[in-house]
Amino acid sequence: MIELRSDTFTLPTQEMLEAIPKAALGDDIYGEDPTVKQLEALAAKMLGKEAAIFMPSGTMANLASLMAHCPRGSKVLVGNETDIYIYEAGGAAVCGGIMYEPIPTQPDGRLLIEDLEKAFPDDTTDPQFALPSLITIENPHNRMGGKVLPLSYLAEVQAFAKSKGLPVHMDGARIFNASIALDVPVAEVAQYADSIQFCLSKGLSAPVGSMVVGTAEFIEKVYRLRKMLGGGMRQSGLLAAAGIISLEKMVNRLADDHANARRLAAGLAETPGIEVDMDVPTNIVFFRVTAAGFTWQRFVEECYAAGLNIAELGHGRIRAVTHSGITEQDIDQALEIIRQVLSTEKVLSV
Ligand code: TLP
């Protein structure tokens, strides 16, 4: 089966599997797991922040970050196509008493400054209004096709947030894909946000885990919240050992995933009955099936039966995500399967 549903399907590398049993361990709730500490120090250094904390998932990393930034009854400004808004079970509202203010998302993943501005009440002293306490951005933007936010735009958001006295949180689940696409060190991308969450468990191929980075004071708050949310993990050095390899060995190879994604998009563009977004800066390809007689459901089912796993991800579009388990040959095979599924005889037989 060619697995293109997500880069969350990546399996730990051989090197990770060998490092795991050798990891030095301690109780991380006592702050005594040396491997977790090593991973946290490495993440903070790479992203150019004071401190970092190892989290069980991207969802909990975003949730704890939002709760650390936002008082109860305040609003978080969040893109209406983001993971935080759509796929994280409303956690900030449920656990943090935080109100989501969904902001329209541009096709390139940006939230317009003028749209952010509209979320601020004219009179902040009027007690009727919930007040904004945080701006969040997603970079690269998953549901917008892995689009990478330009550094100039990140600088604009940072300046706008500063003018309003608010922090910026970046959901950088795939921030290393952004840094590879822009060909800049990841710290250059990270410098525009006060806090960032990024995932080890996606393209970087670790089995489990995400990091939050920020100031030491902020990370101290997240540390408490992680415990409160049930994310204190004891001998989590077993997992951190894989995460260290993610950061040391798995970053540069993301360029291969990007090349494979572009190869897939180029092949899809030549396939009748498919409409593909050709702007593919990272590892995510979105397309629609326009062939007569095909719903996306039927297309996904027939691809699955032929050995290709893909899925719908919003608005009837199909998402294909490349990762370390996918080779150039897999991409060619996937294109072959798609062409066979859409072949004329089948369409005529509907
Ligand atoms: N995204 C998943 C699905 O939930 C859609 C995927 O397959 O892409 N931020 C971003 C930008 C994400 O894409 C995801 C996962 C998360 C956060 C949540 O991370 P986890 O799955 O570790 O909780």
mmCIF file of N, CA and C in Angstrom, residues 47 139-140 148 170-181 184 186-191 196-199 204 254:
data_model
loop_
_atom_site.group_PDB
_atom_site.id
_atom_site.type_symbol
_atom_site.label_atom_id
_atom_site.label_comp_id
_atom_site.label_asym_id
_atom_site.label_seq_id
_atom_site.Cartn_x
_atom_site.Cartn_y
_atom_site.Cartn_z
ATOM 1 N N LEU A 47 15.846 26.465 17.273
ATOM 2 C CA LEU A 47 14.820 27.454 16.949
ATOM 3 C C LEU A 47 15.156 28.848 17.482
ATOM 4 N N ASN A 139 2.095 27.553 9.927
ATOM 5 C CA ASN A 139 3.162 27.696 8.938
ATOM 6 C C ASN A 139 4.095 26.490 8.959
ATOM 7 N N PRO A 140 4.159 25.717 7.842
ATOM 8 C CA PRO A 140 3.368 25.828 6.620
ATOM 9 C C PRO A 140 1.902 25.543 6.910
ATOM 10 N N VAL A 148 3.923 28.098 2.460
ATOM 11 C CA VAL A 148 4.882 28.652 3.417
ATOM 12 C C VAL A 148 4.654 30.156 3.508
ATOM 13 N N MET A 170 2.940 30.390 16.755
ATOM 14 C CA MET A 170 2.971 29.741 15.448
ATOM 15 C C MET A 170 2.742 28.241 15.610
ATOM 16 N N ASP A 171 1.683 27.730 14.946
ATOM 17 C CA ASP A 171 1.552 26.283 14.828
ATOM 18 C C ASP A 171 2.464 25.899 13.669
ATOM 19 N N GLY A 172 3.686 25.568 14.041
ATOM 20 C CA GLY A 172 4.687 25.190 13.038
ATOM 21 C C GLY A 172 4.876 23.691 13.053
ATOM 22 N N ALA A 173 3.752 22.964 13.025
ATOM 23 C CA ALA A 173 3.818 21.495 13.025
ATOM 24 C C ALA A 173 4.903 21.019 12.053
ATOM 25 N N ARG A 174 4.964 21.698 10.880
ATOM 26 C CA ARG A 174 5.929 21.316 9.832
ATOM 27 C C ARG A 174 6.902 22.463 9.571
ATOM 28 N N ILE A 175 7.342 23.153 10.618
ATOM 29 C CA ILE A 175 8.182 24.353 10.430
ATOM 30 C C ILE A 175 9.495 24.025 9.717
ATOM 31 N N PHE A 176 10.000 22.798 9.896
ATOM 32 C CA PHE A 176 11.253 22.452 9.208
ATOM 33 C C PHE A 176 11.027 22.331 7.701
ATOM 34 N N ASN A 177 9.810 21.942 7.304
ATOM 35 C CA ASN A 177 9.512 21.956 5.869
ATOM 36 C C ASN A 177 9.548 23.394 5.353
ATOM 37 N N ALA A 178 9.075 24.343 6.166
ATOM 38 C CA ALA A 178 9.114 25.755 5.759
ATOM 39 C C ALA A 178 10.560 26.220 5.617
ATOM 40 N N SER A 179 11.407 25.866 6.588
ATOM 41 C CA SER A 179 12.790 26.350 6.536
ATOM 42 C C SER A 179 13.529 25.744 5.346
ATOM 43 N N ILE A 180 13.239 24.480 5.040
ATOM 44 C CA ILE A 180 13.879 23.847 3.864
ATOM 45 C C ILE A 180 13.372 24.514 2.584
ATOM 46 N N ALA A 181 12.060 24.774 2.519
ATOM 47 C CA ALA A 181 11.501 25.397 1.305
ATOM 48 C C ALA A 181 12.066 26.799 1.099
ATOM 49 N N VAL A 184 16.366 28.713 4.542
ATOM 50 C CA VAL A 184 16.910 29.536 5.637
ATOM 51 C C VAL A 184 16.932 28.669 6.901
ATOM 52 N N VAL A 186 16.005 27.329 10.486
ATOM 53 C CA VAL A 186 14.655 27.339 11.072
ATOM 54 C C VAL A 186 14.493 28.502 12.064
ATOM 55 N N ALA A 187 15.590 28.926 12.685
ATOM 56 C CA ALA A 187 15.498 30.037 13.644
ATOM 57 C C ALA A 187 15.041 31.329 12.970
ATOM 58 N N GLU A 188 15.329 31.447 11.669
ATOM 59 C CA GLU A 188 14.885 32.665 10.961
ATOM 60 C C GLU A 188 13.379 32.695 10.821
ATOM 61 N N VAL A 189 12.789 31.525 10.653
ATOM 62 C CA VAL A 189 11.319 31.442 10.567
ATOM 63 C C VAL A 189 10.734 31.655 11.966
ATOM 64 N N ALA A 190 11.409 31.063 12.957
ATOM 65 C CA ALA A 190 10.882 31.066 14.329
ATOM 66 C C ALA A 190 10.962 32.435 15.001
ATOM 67 N N GLN A 191 11.858 33.297 14.496
ATOM 68 C CA GLN A 191 12.103 34.565 15.203
ATOM 69 C C GLN A 191 10.863 35.472 15.254
ATOM 70 N N ILE A 196 6.238 28.669 19.587
ATOM 71 C CA ILE A 196 6.052 27.812 18.413
ATOM 72 C C ILE A 196 5.851 26.394 18.898
ATOM 73 N N GLN A 197 4.908 25.690 18.271
ATOM 74 C CA GLN A 197 4.872 24.242 18.474
ATOM 75 C C GLN A 197 5.288 23.620 17.155
ATOM 76 N N PHE A 198 6.118 22.594 17.232
ATOM 77 C CA PHE A 198 6.405 21.824 16.012
ATOM 78 C C PHE A 198 6.394 20.331 16.332
ATOM 79 N N CYS A 199 6.123 19.527 15.307
ATOM 80 C CA CYS A 199 5.936 18.090 15.502
ATOM 81 C C CYS A 199 7.181 17.311 15.088
ATOM 82 N N LEU A 204 9.472 14.465 10.246
ATOM 83 C CA LEU A 204 10.744 14.158 10.919
ATOM 84 C C LEU A 204 10.787 12.716 11.434
ATOM 85 N N LEU A 254 14.018 16.352 4.112
ATOM 86 C CA LEU A 254 12.667 16.837 3.781
ATOM 87 C C LEU A 254 12.623 17.368 2.346
#
